Coordinates of C-alpha atoms in Angstrom, one line a residue:
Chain A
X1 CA 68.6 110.9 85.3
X2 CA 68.5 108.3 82.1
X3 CA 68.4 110.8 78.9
X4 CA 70.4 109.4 76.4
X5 CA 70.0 105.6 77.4
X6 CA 69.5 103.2 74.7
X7 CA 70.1 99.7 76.3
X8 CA 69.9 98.0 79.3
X9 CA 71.8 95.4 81.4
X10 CA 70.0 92.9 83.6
X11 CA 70.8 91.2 86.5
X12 CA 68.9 87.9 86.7
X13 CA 68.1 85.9 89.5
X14 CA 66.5 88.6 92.2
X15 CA 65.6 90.9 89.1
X16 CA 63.9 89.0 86.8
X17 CA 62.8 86.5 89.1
X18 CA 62.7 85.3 92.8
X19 CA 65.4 82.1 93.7
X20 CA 63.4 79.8 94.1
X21 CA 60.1 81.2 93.6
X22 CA 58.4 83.1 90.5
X23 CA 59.3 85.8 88.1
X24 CA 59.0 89.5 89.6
X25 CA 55.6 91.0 89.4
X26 CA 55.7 93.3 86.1
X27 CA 58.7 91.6 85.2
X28 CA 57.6 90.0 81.8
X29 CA 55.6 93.2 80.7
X30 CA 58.3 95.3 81.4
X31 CA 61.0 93.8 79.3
X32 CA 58.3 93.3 76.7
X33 CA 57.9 97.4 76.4
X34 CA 61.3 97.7 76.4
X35 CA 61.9 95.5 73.5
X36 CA 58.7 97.4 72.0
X37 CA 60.3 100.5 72.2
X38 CA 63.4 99.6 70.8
X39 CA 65.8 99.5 73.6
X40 CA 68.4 96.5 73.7
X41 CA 68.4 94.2 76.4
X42 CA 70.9 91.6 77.7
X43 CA 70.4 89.5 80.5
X44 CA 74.0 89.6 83.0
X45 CA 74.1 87.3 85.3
X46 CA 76.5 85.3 87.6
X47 CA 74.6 82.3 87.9
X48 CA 76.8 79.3 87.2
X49 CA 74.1 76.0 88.8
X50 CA 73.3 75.4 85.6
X51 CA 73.8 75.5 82.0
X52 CA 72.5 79.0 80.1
X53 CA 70.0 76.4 78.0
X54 CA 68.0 75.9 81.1
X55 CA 68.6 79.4 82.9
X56 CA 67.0 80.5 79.8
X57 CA 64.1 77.4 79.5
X58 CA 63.0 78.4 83.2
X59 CA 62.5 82.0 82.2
X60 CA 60.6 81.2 79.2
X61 CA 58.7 79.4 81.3
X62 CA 58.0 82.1 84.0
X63 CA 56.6 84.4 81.5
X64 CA 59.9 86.0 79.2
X65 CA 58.7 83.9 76.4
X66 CA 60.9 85.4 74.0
X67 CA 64.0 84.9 75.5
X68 CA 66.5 82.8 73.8
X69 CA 70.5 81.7 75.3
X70 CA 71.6 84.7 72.3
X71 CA 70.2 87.2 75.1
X72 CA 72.3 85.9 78.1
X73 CA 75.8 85.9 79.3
X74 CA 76.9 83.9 82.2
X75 CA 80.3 83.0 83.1
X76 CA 80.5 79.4 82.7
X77 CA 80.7 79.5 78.8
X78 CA 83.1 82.6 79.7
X79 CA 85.3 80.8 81.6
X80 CA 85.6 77.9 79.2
X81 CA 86.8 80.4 76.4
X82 CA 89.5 81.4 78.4
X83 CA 90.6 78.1 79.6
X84 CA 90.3 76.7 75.9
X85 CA 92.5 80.3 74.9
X86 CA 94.9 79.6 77.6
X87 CA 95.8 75.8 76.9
X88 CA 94.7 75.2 80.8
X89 CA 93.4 71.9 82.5
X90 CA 90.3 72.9 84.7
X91 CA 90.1 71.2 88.4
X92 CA 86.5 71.7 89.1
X93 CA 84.6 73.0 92.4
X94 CA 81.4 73.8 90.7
X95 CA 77.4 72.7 90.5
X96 CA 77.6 69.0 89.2
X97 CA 74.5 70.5 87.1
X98 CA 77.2 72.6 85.2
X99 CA 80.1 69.3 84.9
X100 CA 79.5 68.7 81.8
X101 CA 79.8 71.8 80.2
X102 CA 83.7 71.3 80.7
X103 CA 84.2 68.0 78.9
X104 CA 85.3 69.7 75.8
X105 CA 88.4 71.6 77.9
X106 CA 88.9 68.4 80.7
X107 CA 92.2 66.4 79.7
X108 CA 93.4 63.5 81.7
X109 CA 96.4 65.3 83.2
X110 CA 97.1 66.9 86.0
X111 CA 95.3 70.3 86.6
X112 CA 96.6 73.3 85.9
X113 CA 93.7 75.7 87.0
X114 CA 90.9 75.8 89.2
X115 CA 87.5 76.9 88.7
X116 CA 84.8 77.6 91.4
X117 CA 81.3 77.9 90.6
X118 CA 78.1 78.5 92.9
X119 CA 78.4 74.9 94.1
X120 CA 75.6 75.0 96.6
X121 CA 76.1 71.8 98.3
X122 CA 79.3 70.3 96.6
X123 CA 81.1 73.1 98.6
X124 CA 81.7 70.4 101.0
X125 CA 84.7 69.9 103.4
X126 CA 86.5 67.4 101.2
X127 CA 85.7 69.3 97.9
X128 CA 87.3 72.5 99.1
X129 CA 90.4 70.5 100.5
X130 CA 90.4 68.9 97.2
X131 CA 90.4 71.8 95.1
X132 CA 93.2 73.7 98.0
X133 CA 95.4 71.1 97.6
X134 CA 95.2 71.4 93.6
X135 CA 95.9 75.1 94.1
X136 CA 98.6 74.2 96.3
X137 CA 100.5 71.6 93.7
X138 CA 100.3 73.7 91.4
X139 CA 103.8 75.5 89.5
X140 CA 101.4 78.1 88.5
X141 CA 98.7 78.3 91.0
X142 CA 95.6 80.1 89.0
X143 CA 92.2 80.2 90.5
X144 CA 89.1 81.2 88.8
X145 CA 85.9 82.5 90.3
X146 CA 82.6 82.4 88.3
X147 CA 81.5 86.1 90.5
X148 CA 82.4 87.8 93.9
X149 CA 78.9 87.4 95.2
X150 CA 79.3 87.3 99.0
X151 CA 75.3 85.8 98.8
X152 CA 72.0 85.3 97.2
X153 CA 68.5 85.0 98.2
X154 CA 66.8 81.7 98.0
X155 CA 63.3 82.0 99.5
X156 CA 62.9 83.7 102.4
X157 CA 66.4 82.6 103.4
X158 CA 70.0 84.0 102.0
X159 CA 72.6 81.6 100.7
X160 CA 76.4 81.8 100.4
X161 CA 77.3 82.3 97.3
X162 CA 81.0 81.9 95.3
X163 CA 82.1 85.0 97.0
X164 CA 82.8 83.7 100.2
X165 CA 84.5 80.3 99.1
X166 CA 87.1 81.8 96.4
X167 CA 88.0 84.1 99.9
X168 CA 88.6 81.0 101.9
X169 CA 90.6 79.6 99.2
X170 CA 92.5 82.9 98.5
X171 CA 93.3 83.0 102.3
X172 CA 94.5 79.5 102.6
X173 CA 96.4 79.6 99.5
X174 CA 97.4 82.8 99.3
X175 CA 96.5 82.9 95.6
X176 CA 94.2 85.8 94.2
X177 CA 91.2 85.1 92.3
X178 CA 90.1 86.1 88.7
X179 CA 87.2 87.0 88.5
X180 CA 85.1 85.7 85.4
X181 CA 81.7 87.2 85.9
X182 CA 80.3 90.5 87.7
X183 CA 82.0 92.9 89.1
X184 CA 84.7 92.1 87.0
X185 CA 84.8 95.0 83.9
X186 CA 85.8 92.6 81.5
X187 CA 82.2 90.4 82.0
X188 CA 80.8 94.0 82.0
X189 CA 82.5 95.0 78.6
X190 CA 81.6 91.5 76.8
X191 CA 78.0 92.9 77.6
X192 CA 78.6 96.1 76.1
X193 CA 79.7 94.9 73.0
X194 CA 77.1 92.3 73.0
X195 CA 74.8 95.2 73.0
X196 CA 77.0 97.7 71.2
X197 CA 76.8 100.3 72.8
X198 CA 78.6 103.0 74.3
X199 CA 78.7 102.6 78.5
X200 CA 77.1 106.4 78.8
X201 CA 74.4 104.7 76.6
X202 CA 73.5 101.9 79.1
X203 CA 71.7 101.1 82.5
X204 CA 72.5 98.4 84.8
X205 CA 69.8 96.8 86.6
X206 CA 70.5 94.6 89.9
X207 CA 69.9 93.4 93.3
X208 CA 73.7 93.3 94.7
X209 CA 75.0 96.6 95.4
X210 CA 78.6 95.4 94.9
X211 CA 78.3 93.3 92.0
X212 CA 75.6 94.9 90.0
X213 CA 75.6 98.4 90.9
X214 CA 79.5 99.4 91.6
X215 CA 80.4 97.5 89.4
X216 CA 78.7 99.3 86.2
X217 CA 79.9 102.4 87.8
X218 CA 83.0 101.5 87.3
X219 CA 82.6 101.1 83.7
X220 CA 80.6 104.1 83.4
X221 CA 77.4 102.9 83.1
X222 CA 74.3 104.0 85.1
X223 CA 72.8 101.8 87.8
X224 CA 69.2 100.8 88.9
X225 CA 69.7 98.9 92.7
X226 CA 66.4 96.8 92.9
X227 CA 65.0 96.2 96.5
X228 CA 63.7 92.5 95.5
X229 CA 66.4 89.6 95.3
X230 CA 69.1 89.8 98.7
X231 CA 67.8 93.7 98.8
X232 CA 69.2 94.8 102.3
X233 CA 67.4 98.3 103.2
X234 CA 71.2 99.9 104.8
X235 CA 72.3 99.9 100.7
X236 CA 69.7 102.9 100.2
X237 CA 71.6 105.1 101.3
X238 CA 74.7 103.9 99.4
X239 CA 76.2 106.8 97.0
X240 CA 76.3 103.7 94.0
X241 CA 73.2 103.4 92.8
X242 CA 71.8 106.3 90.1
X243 CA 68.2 104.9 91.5
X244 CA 66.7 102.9 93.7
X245 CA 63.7 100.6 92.2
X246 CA 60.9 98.5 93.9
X247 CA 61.8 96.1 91.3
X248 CA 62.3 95.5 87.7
X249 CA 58.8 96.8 86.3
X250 CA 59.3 100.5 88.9
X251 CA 63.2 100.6 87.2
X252 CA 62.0 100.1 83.6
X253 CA 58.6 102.6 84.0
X254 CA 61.5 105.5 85.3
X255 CA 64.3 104.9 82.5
X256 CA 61.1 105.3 79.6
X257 CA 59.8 108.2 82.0
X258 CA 62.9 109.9 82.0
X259 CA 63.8 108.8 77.5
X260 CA 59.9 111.0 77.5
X261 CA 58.8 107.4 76.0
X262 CA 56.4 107.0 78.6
X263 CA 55.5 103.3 80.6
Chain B
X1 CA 120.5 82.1 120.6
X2 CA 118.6 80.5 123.7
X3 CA 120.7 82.6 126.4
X4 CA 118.0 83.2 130.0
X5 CA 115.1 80.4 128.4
X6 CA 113.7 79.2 131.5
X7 CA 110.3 77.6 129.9
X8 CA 108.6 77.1 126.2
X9 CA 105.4 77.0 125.0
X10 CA 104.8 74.0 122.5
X11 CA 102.1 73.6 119.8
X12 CA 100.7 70.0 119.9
X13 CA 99.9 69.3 116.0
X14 CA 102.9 69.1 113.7
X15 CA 104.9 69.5 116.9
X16 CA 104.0 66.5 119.3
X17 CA 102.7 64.2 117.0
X18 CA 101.5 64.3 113.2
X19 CA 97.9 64.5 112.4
X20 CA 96.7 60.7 111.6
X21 CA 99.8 60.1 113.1
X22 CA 102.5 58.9 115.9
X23 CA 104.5 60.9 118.1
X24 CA 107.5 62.8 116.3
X25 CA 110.5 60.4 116.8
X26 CA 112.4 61.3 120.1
X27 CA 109.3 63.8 121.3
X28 CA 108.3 62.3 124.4
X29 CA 111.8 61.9 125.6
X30 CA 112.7 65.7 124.6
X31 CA 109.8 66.8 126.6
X32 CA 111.0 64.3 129.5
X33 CA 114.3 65.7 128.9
X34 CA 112.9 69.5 129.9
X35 CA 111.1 68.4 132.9
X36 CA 113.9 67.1 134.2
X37 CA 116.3 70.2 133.7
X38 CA 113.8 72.0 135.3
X39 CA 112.4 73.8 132.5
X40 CA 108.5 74.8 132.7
X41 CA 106.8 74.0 129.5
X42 CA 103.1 74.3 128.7
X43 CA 101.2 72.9 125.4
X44 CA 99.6 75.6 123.6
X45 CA 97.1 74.5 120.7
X46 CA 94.6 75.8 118.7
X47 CA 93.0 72.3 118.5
X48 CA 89.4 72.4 118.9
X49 CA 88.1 69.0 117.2
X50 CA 87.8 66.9 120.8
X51 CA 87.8 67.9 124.3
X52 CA 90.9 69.1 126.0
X53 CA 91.0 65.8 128.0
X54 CA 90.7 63.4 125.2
X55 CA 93.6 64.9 123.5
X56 CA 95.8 64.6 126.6
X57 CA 94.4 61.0 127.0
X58 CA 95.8 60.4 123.3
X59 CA 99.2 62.5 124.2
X60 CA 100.0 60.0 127.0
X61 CA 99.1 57.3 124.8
X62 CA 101.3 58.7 122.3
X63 CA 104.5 58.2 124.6
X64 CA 103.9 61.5 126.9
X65 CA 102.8 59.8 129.6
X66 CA 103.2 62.6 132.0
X67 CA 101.2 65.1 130.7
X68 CA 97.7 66.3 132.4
X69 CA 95.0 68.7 131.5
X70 CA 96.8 71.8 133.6
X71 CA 99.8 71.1 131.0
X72 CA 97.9 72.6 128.2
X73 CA 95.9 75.4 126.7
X74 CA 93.2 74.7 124.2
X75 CA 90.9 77.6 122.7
X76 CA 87.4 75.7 123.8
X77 CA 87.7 76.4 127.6
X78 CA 88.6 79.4 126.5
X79 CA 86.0 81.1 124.6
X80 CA 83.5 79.4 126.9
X81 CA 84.8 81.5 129.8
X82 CA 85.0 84.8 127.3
X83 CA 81.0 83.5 126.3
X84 CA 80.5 82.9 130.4
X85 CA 82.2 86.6 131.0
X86 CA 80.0 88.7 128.5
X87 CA 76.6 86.5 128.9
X88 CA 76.5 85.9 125.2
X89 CA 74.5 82.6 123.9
X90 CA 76.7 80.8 121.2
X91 CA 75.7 79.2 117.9
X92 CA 78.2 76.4 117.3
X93 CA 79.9 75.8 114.1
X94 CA 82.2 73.4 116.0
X95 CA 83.2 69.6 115.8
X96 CA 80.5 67.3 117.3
X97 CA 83.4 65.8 119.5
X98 CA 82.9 69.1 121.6
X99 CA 79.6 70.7 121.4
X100 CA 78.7 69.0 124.9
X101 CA 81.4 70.7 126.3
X102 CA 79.5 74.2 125.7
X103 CA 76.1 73.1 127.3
X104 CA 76.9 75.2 130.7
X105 CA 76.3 78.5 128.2
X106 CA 73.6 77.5 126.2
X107 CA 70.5 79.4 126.3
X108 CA 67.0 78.8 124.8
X109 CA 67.3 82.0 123.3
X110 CA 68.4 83.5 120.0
X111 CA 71.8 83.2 119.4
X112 CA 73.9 86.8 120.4
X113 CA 77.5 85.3 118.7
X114 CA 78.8 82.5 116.5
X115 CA 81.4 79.9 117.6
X116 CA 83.8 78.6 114.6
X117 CA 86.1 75.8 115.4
X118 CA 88.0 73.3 113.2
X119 CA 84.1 71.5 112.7
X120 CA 85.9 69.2 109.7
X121 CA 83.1 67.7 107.9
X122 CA 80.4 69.7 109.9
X123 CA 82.0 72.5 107.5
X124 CA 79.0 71.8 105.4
X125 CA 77.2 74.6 102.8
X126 CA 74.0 74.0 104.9
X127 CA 76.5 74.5 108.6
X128 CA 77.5 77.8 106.8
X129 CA 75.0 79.1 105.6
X130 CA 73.0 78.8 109.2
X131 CA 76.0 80.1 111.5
X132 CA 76.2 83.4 107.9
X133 CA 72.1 83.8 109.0
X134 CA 72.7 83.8 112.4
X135 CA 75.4 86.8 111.7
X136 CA 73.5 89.0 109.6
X137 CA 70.8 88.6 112.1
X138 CA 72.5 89.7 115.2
X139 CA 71.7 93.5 116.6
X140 CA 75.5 93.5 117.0
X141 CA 77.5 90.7 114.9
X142 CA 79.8 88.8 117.0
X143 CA 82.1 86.1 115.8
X144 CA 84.5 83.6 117.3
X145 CA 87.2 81.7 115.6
X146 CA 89.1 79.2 117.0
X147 CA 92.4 80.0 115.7
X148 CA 93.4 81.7 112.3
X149 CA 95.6 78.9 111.8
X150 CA 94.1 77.9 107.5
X151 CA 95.6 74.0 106.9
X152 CA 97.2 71.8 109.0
X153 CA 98.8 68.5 107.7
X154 CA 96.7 65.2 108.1
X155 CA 98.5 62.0 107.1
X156 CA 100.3 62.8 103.6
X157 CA 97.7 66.0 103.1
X158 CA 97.0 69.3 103.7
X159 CA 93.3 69.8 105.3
X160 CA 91.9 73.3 105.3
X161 CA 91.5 74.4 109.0
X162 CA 89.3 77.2 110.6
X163 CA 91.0 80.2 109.3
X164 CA 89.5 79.7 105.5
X165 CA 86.4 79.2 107.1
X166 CA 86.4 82.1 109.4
X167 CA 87.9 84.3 106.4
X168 CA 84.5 83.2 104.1
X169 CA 82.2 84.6 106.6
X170 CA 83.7 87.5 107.4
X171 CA 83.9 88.0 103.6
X172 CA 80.2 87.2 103.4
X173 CA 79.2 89.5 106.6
X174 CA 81.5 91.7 107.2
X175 CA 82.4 90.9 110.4
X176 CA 85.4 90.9 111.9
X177 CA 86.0 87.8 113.9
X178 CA 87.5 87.7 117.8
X179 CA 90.6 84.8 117.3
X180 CA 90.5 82.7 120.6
X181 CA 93.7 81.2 119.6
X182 CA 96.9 81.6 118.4
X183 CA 98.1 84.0 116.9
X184 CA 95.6 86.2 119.9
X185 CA 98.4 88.0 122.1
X186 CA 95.9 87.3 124.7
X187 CA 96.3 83.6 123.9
X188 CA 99.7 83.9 124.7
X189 CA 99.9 86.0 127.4
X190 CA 97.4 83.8 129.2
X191 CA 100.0 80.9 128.7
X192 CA 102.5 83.4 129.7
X193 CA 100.8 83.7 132.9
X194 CA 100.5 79.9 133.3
X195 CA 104.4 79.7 133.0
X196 CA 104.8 82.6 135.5
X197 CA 107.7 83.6 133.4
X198 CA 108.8 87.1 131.4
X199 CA 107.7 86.8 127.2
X200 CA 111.7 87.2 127.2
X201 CA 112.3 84.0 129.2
X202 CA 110.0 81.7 126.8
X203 CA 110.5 80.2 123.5
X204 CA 107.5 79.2 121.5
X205 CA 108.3 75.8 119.3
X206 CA 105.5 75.1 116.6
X207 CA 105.3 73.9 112.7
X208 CA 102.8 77.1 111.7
X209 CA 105.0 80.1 110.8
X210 CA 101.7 82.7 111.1
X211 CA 100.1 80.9 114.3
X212 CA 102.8 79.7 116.0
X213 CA 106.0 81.7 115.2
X214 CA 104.7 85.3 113.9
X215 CA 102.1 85.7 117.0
X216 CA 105.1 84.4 119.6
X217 CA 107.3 87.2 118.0
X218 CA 104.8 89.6 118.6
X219 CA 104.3 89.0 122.2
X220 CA 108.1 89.0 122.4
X221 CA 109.3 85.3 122.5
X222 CA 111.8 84.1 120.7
X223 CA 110.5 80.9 118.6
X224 CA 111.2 78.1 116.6
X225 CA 109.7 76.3 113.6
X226 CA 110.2 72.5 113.3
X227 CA 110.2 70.9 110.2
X228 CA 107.5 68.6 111.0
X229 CA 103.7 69.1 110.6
X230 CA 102.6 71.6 107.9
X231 CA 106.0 72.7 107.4
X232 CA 106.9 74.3 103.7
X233 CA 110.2 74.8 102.6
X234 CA 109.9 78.6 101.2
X235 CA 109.3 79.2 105.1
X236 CA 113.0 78.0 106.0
X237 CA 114.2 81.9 104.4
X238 CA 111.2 84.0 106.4
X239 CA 113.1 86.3 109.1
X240 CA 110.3 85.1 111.8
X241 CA 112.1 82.1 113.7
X242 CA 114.6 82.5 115.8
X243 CA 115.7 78.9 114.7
X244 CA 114.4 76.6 111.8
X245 CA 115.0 72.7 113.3
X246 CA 114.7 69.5 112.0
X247 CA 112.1 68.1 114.6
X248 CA 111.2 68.8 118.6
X249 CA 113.7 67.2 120.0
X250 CA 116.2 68.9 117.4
X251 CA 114.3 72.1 119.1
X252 CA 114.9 70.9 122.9
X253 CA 118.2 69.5 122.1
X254 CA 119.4 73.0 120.7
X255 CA 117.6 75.2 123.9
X256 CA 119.2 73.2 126.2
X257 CA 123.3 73.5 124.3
X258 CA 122.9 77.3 124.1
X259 CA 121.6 77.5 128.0
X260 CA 124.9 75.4 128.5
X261 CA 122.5 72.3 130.2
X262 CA 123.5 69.7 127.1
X263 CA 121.1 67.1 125.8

């Protein structure tokens, strides 16, 4: 089921750790043997409420003490190197943790793109008109959406995620998307070469069955679905996933099992 | 054009009066106008931020002083009786102006379908996350929406209406939503059926090509779009309306010419 596999992609928040709660049991150990045995790692994630600096501080401080930003991608830094490669003017509907990450590509002109981030609770009523009626001034209309997470879970509860706002703007609007982040095979080929590697060569390891799991598939890689994070037991029996996991430690003990390098 | 029209159906928005607004100029007296050549008209809106009586109270003050409740169709009574029909027990996503007028179905009980209106600012993250939870934890999913109907004009802007909304959860749960509103063919048969009079005998006069136009088509009105409200000029070329006009009483005034009554 995994011969031949000599990296891994990880999701982050349901994988490596619980929103709003602590890192997975197993979790550190598990990415600590696969670093032992060689295996490259990179951390994938969609998470765009704050900067990678402090995604990355949080996990040290849950127990992956040897993470550092090098290890993670997430899209906000993507999406400012395509705004900066593009000449565009962001409008922003995004976690006013994440702002200031975008002074070095904000002008004072009018917008010419906007960008919408997992803004928890800046997705307000008069954010979203704002950001719609940018979108709808626009000569060029072009939207960006850091993922296509429909949710998340946050303690015992799920939360919306940026999924199901870039639809309500893309239905009002009219406009579609582009997608900077998972499922999105560019996000999943920056990853790739991050880890240079060949997509037969790699697993993907997540909790969302659309963004994680079909979306490796499509770029050839093998896929782990996780049952922590927004798990939802009806996904089992999806045809997506190579292998379903308890969680990260069960997913990493089976890819070594299967490699004969033993948990 | 208007050969056989014995009544119209008139959206109230965009049409009557603007958002934030006064009547549209020579309205009232193109309604008046109607009445008096005998015409049968009934108000058919997909407003759902304040009780159907409040709006006609601000309709008379606007100039149409002869309006009453039985004059117009709003989706609120609406889904209550469709809520009252199938025993279900709503959870509101709906403007405070009108969540008293659902008290006579509200259980103590878990909720067994979700109610989205034009809520305005009660279009919160936390609003939308609890009517999403309510979804996925339904034995079978039911959701309302008010209308599909995704901005309507508001003073000099464009407000996003129920539509995005109801397109974000559906997105988020899968669900398909019922539409208690225009462009429902039951919507407009059941004003159809208030007017007594043959789909071929009506024309529907509103400013939203989808909503108002599109879904009177379909039923087999003919319809026109005024230039007021949320009216965009690449609209002016869609094959849709019967008739494009300047305002309502541009509408009226061209209905009653072709049906050889003069204005």
């Amino acid at each position: 089921m995994f011969s031949g596999v000599r990296g891994l992609m990880l999701d982050v928040t349901g994988v490596l750790y619980e929103s709003g709660g602590c890192a997975v049991p197993g979790g550190p150990a598990a990415l600590q043997r696969l670093r032992e045995r060689g295996y490259k790692v990179v951390l994938v994630s969609n998470e765009s409420t704050q900067p990678t600096s402090v995604l990355v501080d949080k996990l040290r401080g849950l127990g992956y003490s040897y993470l550092t930003v090098d290890d993670v991608i997430t899209p906000v830094p993507a999406v400012i190197d395509v705004i900066r490669q593009r000449s565009l003017n962001p409008h922003l509907l995004v976690h006013e943790q994440v702002v200031q990450e975008f002074d070095c590509v904000l002008q004072e002109a009018p917008a010419t793109c906007v960008v919408v981030g997992d803004a928890e609770d800046n997705f307000s009523y008069a954010r979203l008109n704002a950001a719609f009626s940018c979108l709808l001034n626009m000569p060029h209309p072009t939207l960006f959406s850091l993922g296509r997470g429909m949710y998340y879970r946050h303690g015992a509860a799920l939360r919306l995620d940026v999924g199901a706002f870039t639809a309500a703007l893309e239905a009002a609007t009219g406009v579609t998307a582009e997608i900077i982040g998972k499922p999105s095979s560019l996000y999943f080929h920056s990853a790739l070469k991050r880890l240079g590697l060949q997509p037969s060569q790699v697993v993907m390891v997540g909790d969302d069955l659309q963004g994680d799991v079909v979306g490796a598939r499509e770029v050839g890689c093998r896929a782990v679905l996780v049952q922590t994070g927004k798990y939802r037991a009806e996904w089992a029996t999806h045809p997506a996933p190579t292998f379903v996991a308890r969680d990260l430690a069960h997913a990493v003990a089976r890819v070594l099992e299967d490699a004969g390098d033993g948990y």
